C-alpha positions as YAML, in Angstrom:
chain: A
units: angstrom
residues:
- id: 1
  name: MET
  ca: [110.08, 67.47, 5.78]
- id: 2
  name: ARG
  ca: [110.72, 65.01, 8.97]
- id: 3
  name: ARG
  ca: [113.84, 64.21, 7.78]
- id: 4
  name: ALA
  ca: [115.09, 67.84, 7.35]
- id: 5
  name: LEU
  ca: [114.29, 68.24, 11.01]
- id: 6
  name: ALA
  ca: [115.68, 64.78, 12.51]
- id: 7
  name: SER
  ca: [119.11, 64.72, 13.49]
- id: 8
  name: PRO
  ca: [121.10, 61.46, 12.81]
- id: 9
  name: ALA
  ca: [123.49, 62.27, 15.51]
- id: 10
  name: PRO
  ca: [122.64, 59.84, 18.96]
- id: 11
  name: TRP
  ca: [122.05, 61.62, 21.75]
- id: 12
  name: SER
  ca: [123.15, 62.59, 24.98]
- id: 13
  name: GLY
  ca: [123.44, 65.19, 27.74]
- id: 14
  name: ALA
  ca: [121.96, 68.23, 26.87]
- id: 15
  name: ALA
  ca: [120.63, 67.17, 23.15]
- id: 16
  name: ALA
  ca: [118.81, 64.33, 25.05]
- id: 17
  name: CYS
  ca: [116.82, 66.99, 27.25]
- id: 18
  name: LEU
  ca: [116.66, 69.35, 24.38]
- id: 19
  name: GLY
  ca: [114.63, 66.64, 22.00]
- id: 20
  name: LEU
  ca: [112.81, 65.85, 25.59]
- id: 21
  name: LEU
  ca: [111.37, 68.92, 25.06]
- id: 22
  name: SER
  ca: [110.53, 69.67, 21.85]
- id: 23
  name: LEU
  ca: [108.82, 66.40, 21.32]
- id: 24
  name: ALA
  ca: [107.47, 65.20, 24.53]
- id: 25
  name: LEU
  ca: [106.44, 67.92, 27.38]
- id: 26
  name: VAL
  ca: [103.02, 68.21, 25.43]
- id: 27
  name: SER
  ca: [100.42, 65.70, 24.40]
- id: 28
  name: VAL
  ca: [97.71, 65.64, 21.76]
- id: 29
  name: PRO
  ca: [94.75, 67.59, 23.16]
- id: 30
  name: ALA
  ca: [91.89, 64.80, 23.90]
- id: 31
  name: TRP
  ca: [89.64, 67.51, 21.64]
- id: 32
  name: ALA
  ca: [91.29, 67.19, 18.80]
- id: 33
  name: GLU
  ca: [90.53, 65.02, 16.44]
- id: 34
  name: PRO
  ca: [93.17, 64.00, 14.34]
- id: 35
  name: LEU
  ca: [92.91, 65.28, 10.65]
- id: 36
  name: LYS
  ca: [92.54, 62.54, 8.47]
- id: 37
  name: VAL
  ca: [95.55, 63.52, 5.81]
- id: 38
  name: LEU
  ca: [96.79, 60.94, 3.72]
- id: 39
  name: SER
  ca: [100.28, 61.05, 3.64]
- id: 40
  name: SER
  ca: [102.40, 57.95, 3.92]
- id: 41
  name: SER
  ca: [106.08, 57.12, 3.61]
- id: 42
  name: GLY
  ca: [107.83, 54.62, 4.24]
- id: 43
  name: GLY
  ca: [104.48, 52.75, 4.64]
- id: 44
  name: ALA
  ca: [103.53, 54.89, 7.18]
- id: 45
  name: THR
  ca: [100.50, 56.48, 7.56]
- id: 46
  name: THR
  ca: [100.77, 60.39, 9.30]
- id: 47
  name: GLU
  ca: [97.47, 61.90, 11.49]
- id: 48
  name: PHE
  ca: [98.79, 65.09, 10.41]
- id: 49
  name: THR
  ca: [99.64, 66.80, 7.50]
- id: 50
  name: VAL
  ca: [102.97, 67.87, 6.82]
- id: 51
  name: LYS
  ca: [102.18, 71.69, 7.08]
- id: 52
  name: THR
  ca: [100.46, 70.84, 10.25]
- id: 53
  name: GLN
  ca: [103.39, 68.86, 11.79]
- id: 54
  name: VAL
  ca: [105.42, 71.44, 11.27]
- id: 55
  name: LEU
  ca: [103.26, 74.15, 12.92]
- id: 56
  name: ILE
  ca: [103.67, 71.87, 16.18]
- id: 57
  name: ILE
  ca: [107.05, 71.36, 16.00]
- id: 58
  name: MET
  ca: [107.61, 74.95, 15.23]
- id: 59
  name: THR
  ca: [105.39, 75.99, 18.18]
- id: 60
  name: LEU
  ca: [106.84, 73.43, 20.50]
- id: 61
  name: LEU
  ca: [110.49, 75.24, 19.66]
- id: 62
  name: GLY
  ca: [108.60, 78.57, 20.70]
- id: 63
  name: LEU
  ca: [107.26, 77.36, 23.83]
- id: 64
  name: LEU
  ca: [110.75, 75.72, 24.72]
- id: 65
  name: PRO
  ca: [111.98, 77.92, 27.65]
- id: 66
  name: ALA
  ca: [108.70, 77.59, 29.36]
- id: 67
  name: LEU
  ca: [108.62, 74.04, 28.86]
- id: 68
  name: VAL
  ca: [112.10, 73.51, 30.48]
- id: 69
  name: LEU
  ca: [110.95, 75.75, 33.61]
- id: 70
  name: MET
  ca: [107.69, 73.99, 34.20]
- id: 71
  name: MET
  ca: [108.69, 70.35, 33.37]
- id: 72
  name: THR
  ca: [111.35, 69.42, 34.49]
- id: 73
  name: SER
  ca: [113.66, 70.30, 37.86]
- id: 74
  name: PHE
  ca: [115.13, 73.39, 36.38]
- id: 75
  name: THR
  ca: [112.11, 75.17, 38.84]
- id: 76
  name: ARG
  ca: [113.23, 73.73, 42.10]
- id: 77
  name: PHE
  ca: [117.72, 74.27, 41.41]
- id: 78
  name: VAL
  ca: [117.31, 77.92, 40.55]
- id: 79
  name: ILE
  ca: [115.05, 79.07, 43.52]
- id: 80
  name: VAL
  ca: [117.42, 77.06, 45.76]
- id: 81
  name: LEU
  ca: [120.40, 78.28, 44.19]
- id: 82
  name: SER
  ca: [118.69, 81.60, 44.48]
- id: 83
  name: LEU
  ca: [117.90, 81.58, 48.11]
- id: 84
  name: LEU
  ca: [121.55, 80.27, 48.50]
- id: 85
  name: ARG
  ca: [123.08, 83.20, 46.93]
- id: 86
  name: GLN
  ca: [121.15, 85.60, 49.25]
- id: 87
  name: ALA
  ca: [121.64, 83.74, 52.32]
- id: 88
  name: LEU
  ca: [125.51, 84.20, 51.56]
- id: 89
  name: GLY
  ca: [124.34, 87.95, 50.82]
- id: 90
  name: LEU
  ca: [126.43, 87.20, 47.44]
- id: 91
  name: GLN
  ca: [124.26, 89.68, 45.41]
- id: 92
  name: GLN
  ca: [126.63, 91.07, 43.21]
- id: 93
  name: GLY
  ca: [129.66, 88.47, 43.88]
- id: 94
  name: LEU
  ca: [127.22, 85.39, 42.24]
- id: 95
  name: PRO
  ca: [125.74, 86.81, 38.64]
- id: 96
  name: ASN
  ca: [122.26, 85.93, 37.42]
- id: 97
  name: ARG
  ca: [123.53, 83.96, 34.74]
- id: 98
  name: MET
  ca: [125.80, 82.06, 36.90]
- id: 99
  name: VAL
  ca: [122.71, 80.81, 39.25]
- id: 100
  name: THR
  ca: [121.06, 79.82, 35.71]
- id: 101
  name: GLY
  ca: [123.63, 77.72, 34.60]
- id: 102
  name: ILE
  ca: [124.51, 76.02, 37.26]
- id: 103
  name: ALA
  ca: [121.03, 74.98, 37.27]
- id: 104
  name: LEU
  ca: [120.70, 74.22, 33.72]
- id: 105
  name: ILE
  ca: [123.33, 71.71, 33.72]
- id: 106
  name: LEU
  ca: [122.13, 69.86, 36.91]
- id: 107
  name: THR
  ca: [118.50, 69.79, 34.81]
- id: 108
  name: PHE
  ca: [120.29, 67.97, 31.90]
- id: 109
  name: LEU
  ca: [122.24, 65.77, 34.19]
- id: 110
  name: VAL
  ca: [119.38, 64.76, 36.14]
- id: 111
  name: MET
  ca: [116.91, 64.63, 33.12]
- id: 112
  name: ARG
  ca: [119.02, 62.76, 30.65]
- id: 113
  name: PRO
  ca: [117.96, 59.53, 31.68]
- id: 114
  name: VAL
  ca: [114.22, 60.68, 30.55]
- id: 115
  name: GLY
  ca: [115.74, 62.17, 27.06]
- id: 116
  name: GLU
  ca: [117.47, 59.16, 26.25]
- id: 117
  name: GLN
  ca: [113.97, 57.00, 26.86]
- id: 118
  name: ILE
  ca: [112.51, 59.52, 24.71]
- id: 119
  name: TRP
  ca: [114.61, 59.34, 21.82]
- id: 120
  name: GLN
  ca: [114.69, 55.52, 21.98]
- id: 121
  name: GLU
  ca: [111.03, 54.87, 22.42]
- id: 122
  name: ALA
  ca: [109.81, 57.83, 20.56]
- id: 123
  name: PHE
  ca: [111.61, 59.95, 18.24]
- id: 124
  name: VAL
  ca: [113.92, 56.91, 16.58]
- id: 125
  name: PRO
  ca: [110.56, 55.31, 15.41]
- id: 126
  name: TYR
  ca: [108.76, 58.32, 14.19]
- id: 127
  name: ASP
  ca: [111.93, 59.61, 12.51]
- id: 128
  name: GLN
  ca: [112.01, 56.24, 10.83]
- id: 129
  name: ASP
  ca: [108.34, 56.57, 9.70]
- id: 130
  name: LYS
  ca: [107.24, 53.54, 12.03]
- id: 131
  name: ILE
  ca: [105.09, 55.43, 13.93]
- id: 132
  name: GLY
  ca: [103.23, 58.71, 13.47]
- id: 133
  name: LEU
  ca: [103.63, 62.14, 15.22]
- id: 134
  name: GLY
  ca: [100.15, 61.55, 17.69]
- id: 135
  name: GLU
  ca: [101.65, 57.93, 18.94]
- id: 136
  name: ALA
  ca: [105.58, 59.52, 19.35]
- id: 137
  name: LEU
  ca: [103.83, 62.54, 21.72]
- id: 138
  name: LYS
  ca: [101.83, 60.02, 23.29]
- id: 139
  name: ILE
  ca: [104.83, 57.35, 24.16]
- id: 140
  name: ALA
  ca: [107.11, 60.25, 24.77]
- id: 141
  name: GLU
  ca: [104.08, 61.69, 27.16]
- id: 142
  name: ALA
  ca: [104.87, 58.47, 29.38]
- id: 143
  name: PRO
  ca: [108.24, 58.51, 30.55]
- id: 144
  name: LEU
  ca: [108.03, 62.38, 31.69]
- id: 145
  name: SER
  ca: [104.35, 61.82, 33.73]
- id: 146
  name: ARG
  ca: [106.89, 58.84, 35.58]
- id: 147
  name: PHE
  ca: [109.28, 61.70, 36.24]
- id: 148
  name: MET
  ca: [106.72, 64.45, 37.05]
- id: 149
  name: LEU
  ca: [104.67, 61.99, 39.72]
- id: 150
  name: ALA
  ca: [107.60, 60.54, 41.29]
- id: 151
  name: GLN
  ca: [108.17, 64.68, 42.53]
- id: 152
  name: THR
  ca: [104.54, 65.42, 42.89]
- id: 153
  name: SER
  ca: [103.27, 64.88, 46.17]
- id: 154
  name: LYS
  ca: [99.81, 63.35, 46.77]
- id: 155
  name: SER
  ca: [98.19, 66.25, 48.71]
- id: 156
  name: ALA
  ca: [99.09, 68.53, 45.74]
- id: 157
  name: LEU
  ca: [97.43, 65.98, 43.46]
- id: 158
  name: ALA
  ca: [94.55, 66.02, 44.98]
- id: 159
  name: GLN
  ca: [94.11, 69.56, 45.17]
- id: 160
  name: VAL
  ca: [94.73, 70.33, 41.73]
- id: 161
  name: SER
  ca: [92.36, 67.78, 40.29]
- id: 162
  name: GLY
  ca: [89.66, 69.13, 42.65]
- id: 163
  name: LEU
  ca: [90.28, 72.56, 41.31]
- id: 164
  name: ALA
  ca: [90.02, 71.51, 37.75]
- id: 165
  name: ARG
  ca: [86.62, 69.16, 38.60]
- id: 166
  name: GLU
  ca: [88.23, 66.22, 37.67]
- id: 167
  name: GLY
  ca: [86.42, 62.94, 38.14]
- id: 168
  name: ALA
  ca: [87.83, 60.13, 40.15]
- id: 169
  name: VAL
  ca: [90.26, 58.13, 38.51]
- id: 170
  name: ALA
  ca: [91.96, 54.77, 39.57]
- id: 171
  name: LYS
  ca: [94.93, 55.50, 39.20]
- id: 172
  name: PRO
  ca: [97.79, 58.88, 39.51]
- id: 173
  name: GLN
  ca: [99.10, 58.21, 35.47]
- id: 174
  name: ASP
  ca: [94.98, 58.44, 34.69]
- id: 175
  name: HIS
  ca: [95.06, 62.04, 35.97]
- id: 176
  name: ALA
  ca: [94.75, 64.56, 32.41]
- id: 177
  name: PHE
  ca: [98.37, 66.16, 31.38]
- id: 178
  name: THR
  ca: [97.83, 69.49, 32.61]
- id: 179
  name: VAL
  ca: [96.70, 68.26, 36.08]
- id: 180
  name: LYS
  ca: [99.64, 66.62, 36.58]
- id: 181
  name: LEU
  ca: [101.97, 69.55, 36.00]
- id: 182
  name: ALA
  ca: [100.49, 71.56, 38.43]
- id: 183
  name: ALA
  ca: [100.74, 70.00, 40.60]
- id: 184
  name: PHE
  ca: [104.10, 68.88, 39.74]
- id: 185
  name: VAL
  ca: [105.13, 72.46, 39.63]
- id: 186
  name: LEU
  ca: [103.44, 72.89, 42.74]
- id: 187
  name: SER
  ca: [105.29, 70.51, 44.46]
- id: 188
  name: GLU
  ca: [108.54, 71.50, 43.32]
- id: 189
  name: LEU
  ca: [108.27, 74.77, 44.89]
- id: 190
  name: LYS
  ca: [107.42, 73.66, 48.18]
- id: 191
  name: THR
  ca: [110.09, 71.42, 48.12]
- id: 192
  name: ALA
  ca: [112.66, 74.27, 46.51]
- id: 193
  name: PHE
  ca: [111.65, 76.46, 49.60]
- id: 194
  name: GLN
  ca: [112.24, 73.33, 52.00]
- id: 195
  name: ILE
  ca: [115.67, 73.00, 50.85]
- id: 196
  name: GLY
  ca: [116.36, 76.64, 50.71]
- id: 197
  name: CYS
  ca: [115.03, 77.39, 54.20]
- id: 198
  name: MET
  ca: [117.39, 74.75, 55.62]
- id: 199
  name: LEU
  ca: [120.11, 76.13, 53.76]
- id: 200
  name: PHE
  ca: [119.15, 79.69, 54.86]
- id: 201
  name: ILE
  ca: [119.18, 78.81, 58.84]
- id: 202
  name: PRO
  ca: [123.14, 78.70, 59.69]
- id: 203
  name: PHE
  ca: [123.94, 82.12, 57.57]
- id: 204
  name: LEU
  ca: [120.66, 83.29, 59.63]
- id: 205
  name: VAL
  ca: [122.19, 82.12, 62.42]
- id: 206
  name: ILE
  ca: [126.68, 84.14, 61.72]
- id: 207
  name: ASP
  ca: [124.17, 87.37, 60.65]
- id: 208
  name: LEU
  ca: [122.47, 87.37, 63.83]
- id: 209
  name: VAL
  ca: [125.36, 86.59, 66.25]
- id: 210
  name: VAL
  ca: [127.57, 89.01, 64.61]
- id: 211
  name: SER
  ca: [124.96, 91.94, 64.59]
- id: 212
  name: SER
  ca: [124.67, 91.66, 68.63]
- id: 213
  name: VAL
  ca: [128.39, 91.27, 68.78]
- id: 214
  name: LEU
  ca: [128.78, 94.38, 67.07]
- id: 215
  name: MET
  ca: [125.51, 96.59, 69.35]
- id: 216
  name: ALA
  ca: [127.32, 95.07, 72.94]
- id: 217
  name: MET
  ca: [130.61, 96.55, 71.28]
- id: 218
  name: GLY
  ca: [128.72, 99.96, 70.41]
- id: 219
  name: MET
  ca: [129.83, 99.33, 67.19]
- id: 220
  name: MET
  ca: [126.14, 100.58, 65.57]
- id: 221
  name: MET
  ca: [127.75, 102.44, 62.50]
- id: 222
  name: LEU
  ca: [129.49, 99.32, 60.83]
- id: 223
  name: SER
  ca: [127.37, 97.13, 58.81]
- id: 224
  name: PRO
  ca: [126.96, 93.94, 59.67]
- id: 225
  name: LEU
  ca: [127.38, 92.41, 56.58]
- id: 226
  name: VAL
  ca: [130.91, 93.80, 56.72]
- id: 227
  name: ILE
  ca: [131.80, 91.20, 59.12]
- id: 228
  name: SER
  ca: [129.36, 88.74, 58.16]
- id: 229
  name: LEU
  ca: [130.16, 87.71, 54.60]
- id: 230
  name: PRO
  ca: [133.90, 86.61, 55.08]
- id: 231
  name: LEU
  ca: [132.79, 84.63, 57.99]
- id: 232
  name: LYS
  ca: [129.89, 83.11, 55.81]
- id: 233
  name: LEU
  ca: [132.06, 82.52, 53.45]
- id: 234
  name: LEU
  ca: [134.72, 80.67, 55.04]
- id: 235
  name: LEU
  ca: [132.12, 78.45, 56.70]
- id: 236
  name: PHE
  ca: [130.64, 77.64, 53.27]
- id: 237
  name: VAL
  ca: [134.24, 76.55, 52.20]
- id: 238
  name: LEU
  ca: [135.31, 74.49, 55.10]
- id: 239
  name: VAL
  ca: [132.45, 72.80, 54.99]
- id: 240
  name: ASP
  ca: [132.80, 71.96, 51.31]
- id: 241
  name: GLY
  ca: [129.16, 73.80, 50.48]
- id: 242
  name: TRP
  ca: [128.96, 73.72, 46.84]
- id: 243
  name: THR
  ca: [129.49, 69.71, 47.08]
- id: 244
  name: LEU
  ca: [126.91, 69.41, 49.78]
- id: 245
  name: THR
  ca: [124.29, 71.83, 47.69]
- id: 246
  name: VAL
  ca: [125.03, 69.97, 44.45]
- id: 247
  name: SER
  ca: [124.55, 66.29, 45.71]
- id: 248
  name: THR
  ca: [121.53, 67.60, 48.22]
- id: 249
  name: LEU
  ca: [119.73, 69.06, 45.04]
- id: 250
  name: VAL
  ca: [120.83, 65.94, 42.81]
- id: 251
  name: SER
  ca: [119.40, 63.45, 45.49]
- id: 252
  name: SER
  ca: [116.55, 65.40, 46.19]
- id: 253
  name: VAL
  ca: [115.17, 64.23, 42.95]
- id: 254
  name: GLN
  ca: [113.47, 61.08, 42.98]
- id: 255
  name: ALA
  ca: [114.19, 58.34, 40.48]
- id: 256
  name: PHE
  ca: [111.03, 57.35, 38.42]
...
């Protein structure tokens, strides 16, 4: 059954990220006792029955959209790009699908090292029956936790740990996975709004200047957006705005 679910092709790009999210994004809960069943294949004894393993994998695949949103940098990218679109006044000129597609491509770019590490250390040994599913999930959780902790602020981690009534821990890695995930999401939201604010200010200045000039000229009936939109687009093109935006977003992700 595991052979049918695995892909023999090597990993790169999007395949790495999809495998990362389907295999490693959740760990085995601490309260779930492993089933002592006993199917062994190729000399490796599994902790779960075949039915249980299929159920876990299908559940992960069903949660894949939420996992992409919450456990990668996709949240940061899509919020910043949405704020940039609003600052430019391109609600109709830049469709939601385009914004989502750009954010997803950047997410694949950033998450590729994590996916490749999980593929080599967790998925390949599991596919070769060298380790069980529970051990594979624990191995896969480690690089993902390091990535999330690298983007998480200490204040957010302490706040979430207090809300979860978690005891004192020696190292950030010792926090429960759910605590690290919640703190990571809060940090991503904060970072996204900080970057979006910096991108929004120059275009806001243009809107204020255009509006003031039109009022001074007595052209109250003319919408400032008609004049400010070409000016904002011209400024964005002259400074090579897309290159600067993408570079800022990718470089804002800390190495793990």
